[in-house]
């Protein structure tokens, strides 16, 4: 039976996945409008490349936590599955600990990058969309991934002890 921490992670990941789906829909709509406008009306959507690029960031980063929950990330398990159960738990704990460190570093660096973008006023080339919003967005979208890895670390540590 899932605990409160797992339910919180699942709920947050579902909510973030919806944001990622909106990013995917924006990407598809902008591409369709740009292609149809160019082919039929000889008119291009201003800043379409910027909008597609930035909505792609939303789609990927906000969908990462749900992909982790559903096991859609690439994993190499053929070696670990052959190990004894206690050793599997130790290896999984180490992997989750590395993931926590990595995503903590990602969140920290993206927050710093977003702050620098905000202070320097970095914008996209054609549509002048501010970059800091997306850097902070990816940092926030990485939080559920960090929490899921923490949850899995605690579970694997429980199997060790």
PDB file of N, CA and C in Angstrom, residues 113-148:
ATOM      1  N   UNK A 113      21.505  29.419 -13.218  1.00  0.00           N
ATOM      2  CA  UNK A 113      21.418  29.866 -14.614  1.00  0.00           C
ATOM      3  C   UNK A 113      20.188  30.742 -14.836  1.00  0.00           C
ATOM      4  N   UNK A 114      19.059  30.347 -14.259  1.00  0.00           N
ATOM      5  CA  UNK A 114      17.850  31.154 -14.376  1.00  0.00           C
ATOM      6  C   UNK A 114      18.016  32.526 -13.765  1.00  0.00           C
ATOM      7  N   UNK A 115      18.698  32.579 -12.609  1.00  0.00           N
ATOM      8  CA  UNK A 115      18.958  33.867 -11.978  1.00  0.00           C
ATOM      9  C   UNK A 115      19.857  34.738 -12.863  1.00  0.00           C
ATOM     10  N   UNK A 116      20.878  34.114 -13.461  1.00  0.00           N
ATOM     11  CA  UNK A 116      21.760  34.865 -14.367  1.00  0.00           C
ATOM     12  C   UNK A 116      21.015  35.347 -15.605  1.00  0.00           C
ATOM     13  N   UNK A 117      20.141  34.499 -16.155  1.00  0.00           N
ATOM     14  CA  UNK A 117      19.321  34.923 -17.303  1.00  0.00           C
ATOM     15  C   UNK A 117      18.424  36.094 -16.913  1.00  0.00           C
ATOM     16  N   UNK A 118      17.876  36.032 -15.723  1.00  0.00           N
ATOM     17  CA  UNK A 118      16.977  37.083 -15.267  1.00  0.00           C
ATOM     18  C   UNK A 118      17.734  38.394 -15.086  1.00  0.00           C
ATOM     19  N   UNK A 119      18.904  38.323 -14.485  1.00  0.00           N
ATOM     20  CA  UNK A 119      19.693  39.537 -14.243  1.00  0.00           C
ATOM     21  C   UNK A 119      20.241  40.137 -15.541  1.00  0.00           C
ATOM     22  N   UNK A 120      20.690  39.276 -16.482  1.00  0.00           N
ATOM     23  CA  UNK A 120      21.284  39.796 -17.712  1.00  0.00           C
ATOM     24  C   UNK A 120      20.252  40.081 -18.788  1.00  0.00           C
ATOM     25  N   UNK A 121      19.019  39.591 -18.608  1.00  0.00           N
ATOM     26  CA  UNK A 121      17.969  39.843 -19.589  1.00  0.00           C
ATOM     27  C   UNK A 121      18.119  39.033 -20.862  1.00  0.00           C
ATOM     28  N   UNK A 122      18.455  37.758 -20.750  1.00  0.00           N
ATOM     29  CA  UNK A 122      18.593  36.887 -21.925  1.00  0.00           C
ATOM     30  C   UNK A 122      17.208  36.543 -22.486  1.00  0.00           C
ATOM     31  N   UNK A 123      17.074  36.703 -23.787  1.00  0.00           N
ATOM     32  CA  UNK A 123      15.818  36.416 -24.473  1.00  0.00           C
ATOM     33  C   UNK A 123      16.101  35.587 -25.709  1.00  0.00           C
ATOM     34  N   UNK A 124      15.064  34.927 -26.224  1.00  0.00           N
ATOM     35  CA  UNK A 124      15.226  34.150 -27.463  1.00  0.00           C
ATOM     36  C   UNK A 124      15.469  35.096 -28.632  1.00  0.00           C
ATOM     37  N   UNK A 125      16.031  34.559 -29.687  1.00  0.00           N
ATOM     38  CA  UNK A 125      16.526  35.391 -30.785  1.00  0.00           C
ATOM     39  C   UNK A 125      15.423  36.130 -31.535  1.00  0.00           C
ATOM     40  N   UNK A 126      14.359  35.443 -31.897  1.00  0.00           N
ATOM     41  CA  UNK A 126      13.364  36.104 -32.750  1.00  0.00           C
ATOM     42  C   UNK A 126      12.135  36.568 -31.992  1.00  0.00           C
ATOM     43  N   UNK A 127      11.616  35.771 -31.088  1.00  0.00           N
ATOM     44  CA  UNK A 127      10.355  36.106 -30.422  1.00  0.00           C
ATOM     45  C   UNK A 127      10.551  36.866 -29.114  1.00  0.00           C
ATOM     46  N   UNK A 128      11.789  37.031 -28.677  1.00  0.00           N
ATOM     47  CA  UNK A 128      12.125  37.735 -27.430  1.00  0.00           C
ATOM     48  C   UNK A 128      11.411  37.145 -26.218  1.00  0.00           C
ATOM     49  N   UNK A 129      11.399  35.831 -26.133  1.00  0.00           N
ATOM     50  CA  UNK A 129      10.827  35.136 -24.981  1.00  0.00           C
ATOM     51  C   UNK A 129      11.939  35.020 -23.936  1.00  0.00           C
ATOM     52  N   UNK A 130      11.690  35.413 -22.684  1.00  0.00           N
ATOM     53  CA  UNK A 130      12.746  35.355 -21.670  1.00  0.00           C
ATOM     54  C   UNK A 130      13.133  33.914 -21.331  1.00  0.00           C
ATOM     55  N   UNK A 131      14.428  33.676 -21.230  1.00  0.00           N
ATOM     56  CA  UNK A 131      14.947  32.334 -20.947  1.00  0.00           C
ATOM     57  C   UNK A 131      14.853  31.959 -19.470  1.00  0.00           C
ATOM     58  N   UNK A 132      14.874  32.943 -18.578  1.00  0.00           N
ATOM     59  CA  UNK A 132      14.918  32.618 -17.151  1.00  0.00           C
ATOM     60  C   UNK A 132      13.702  31.811 -16.716  1.00  0.00           C
ATOM     61  N   UNK A 133      12.565  32.078 -17.325  1.00  0.00           N
ATOM     62  CA  UNK A 133      11.347  31.358 -16.991  1.00  0.00           C
ATOM     63  C   UNK A 133      11.529  29.854 -17.236  1.00  0.00           C
ATOM     64  N   UNK A 134      12.173  29.501 -18.315  1.00  0.00           N
ATOM     65  CA  UNK A 134      12.344  28.095 -18.672  1.00  0.00           C
ATOM     66  C   UNK A 134      13.441  27.428 -17.839  1.00  0.00           C
ATOM     67  N   UNK A 135      14.483  28.170 -17.495  1.00  0.00           N
ATOM     68  CA  UNK A 135      15.519  27.601 -16.634  1.00  0.00           C
ATOM     69  C   UNK A 135      14.942  27.296 -15.248  1.00  0.00           C
ATOM     70  N   UNK A 136      14.165  28.221 -14.698  1.00  0.00           N
ATOM     71  CA  UNK A 136      13.509  27.965 -13.418  1.00  0.00           C
ATOM     72  C   UNK A 136      12.483  26.841 -13.548  1.00  0.00           C
ATOM     73  N   UNK A 137      11.803  26.788 -14.703  1.00  0.00           N
ATOM     74  CA  UNK A 137      10.811  25.731 -14.927  1.00  0.00           C
ATOM     75  C   UNK A 137      11.429  24.345 -14.932  1.00  0.00           C
ATOM     76  N   UNK A 138      12.577  24.189 -15.581  1.00  0.00           N
ATOM     77  CA  UNK A 138      13.244  22.888 -15.600  1.00  0.00           C
ATOM     78  C   UNK A 138      13.727  22.530 -14.189  1.00  0.00           C
ATOM     79  N   UNK A 139      14.205  23.519 -13.442  1.00  0.00           N
ATOM     80  CA  UNK A 139      14.636  23.259 -12.063  1.00  0.00           C
ATOM     81  C   UNK A 139      13.463  22.779 -11.215  1.00  0.00           C
ATOM     82  N   UNK A 140      12.324  23.431 -11.370  1.00  0.00           N
ATOM     83  CA  UNK A 140      11.132  23.031 -10.617  1.00  0.00           C
ATOM     84  C   UNK A 140      10.646  21.661 -11.075  1.00  0.00           C
ATOM     85  N   UNK A 141      10.713  21.400 -12.381  1.00  0.00           N
ATOM     86  CA  UNK A 141      10.281  20.104 -12.911  1.00  0.00           C
ATOM     87  C   UNK A 141      11.198  18.969 -12.467  1.00  0.00           C
ATOM     88  N   UNK A 142      12.406  19.281 -12.055  1.00  0.00           N
ATOM     89  CA  UNK A 142      13.342  18.257 -11.574  1.00  0.00           C
ATOM     90  C   UNK A 142      13.102  17.887 -10.120  1.00  0.00           C
ATOM     91  N   UNK A 143      12.357  18.694  -9.392  1.00  0.00           N
ATOM     92  CA  UNK A 143      12.083  18.393  -7.987  1.00  0.00           C
ATOM     93  C   UNK A 143      11.346  17.068  -7.784  1.00  0.00           C
ATOM     94  N   UNK A 144      10.277  16.768  -8.539  1.00  0.00           N
ATOM     95  CA  UNK A 144       9.628  15.470  -8.334  1.00  0.00           C
ATOM     96  C   UNK A 144      10.543  14.291  -8.654  1.00  0.00           C
ATOM     97  N   UNK A 145      11.424  14.446  -9.625  1.00  0.00           N
ATOM     98  CA  UNK A 145      12.376  13.380  -9.939  1.00  0.00           C
ATOM     99  C   UNK A 145      13.280  13.141  -8.733  1.00  0.00           C
ATOM    100  N   UNK A 146      13.740  14.220  -8.125  1.00  0.00           N
ATOM    101  CA  UNK A 146      14.569  14.110  -6.924  1.00  0.00           C
ATOM    102  C   UNK A 146      13.802  13.421  -5.797  1.00  0.00           C
ATOM    103  N   UNK A 147      12.534  13.776  -5.617  1.00  0.00           N
ATOM    104  CA  UNK A 147      11.733  13.170  -4.557  1.00  0.00           C
ATOM    105  C   UNK A 147      11.465  11.688  -4.818  1.00  0.00           C
ATOM    106  N   UNK A 148      11.249  11.332  -6.073  1.00  0.00           N
ATOM    107  CA  UNK A 148      11.028   9.919  -6.414  1.00  0.00           C
ATOM    108  C   UNK A 148      12.295   9.114  -6.168  1.00  0.00           C
TER     109      UNK A 148
END
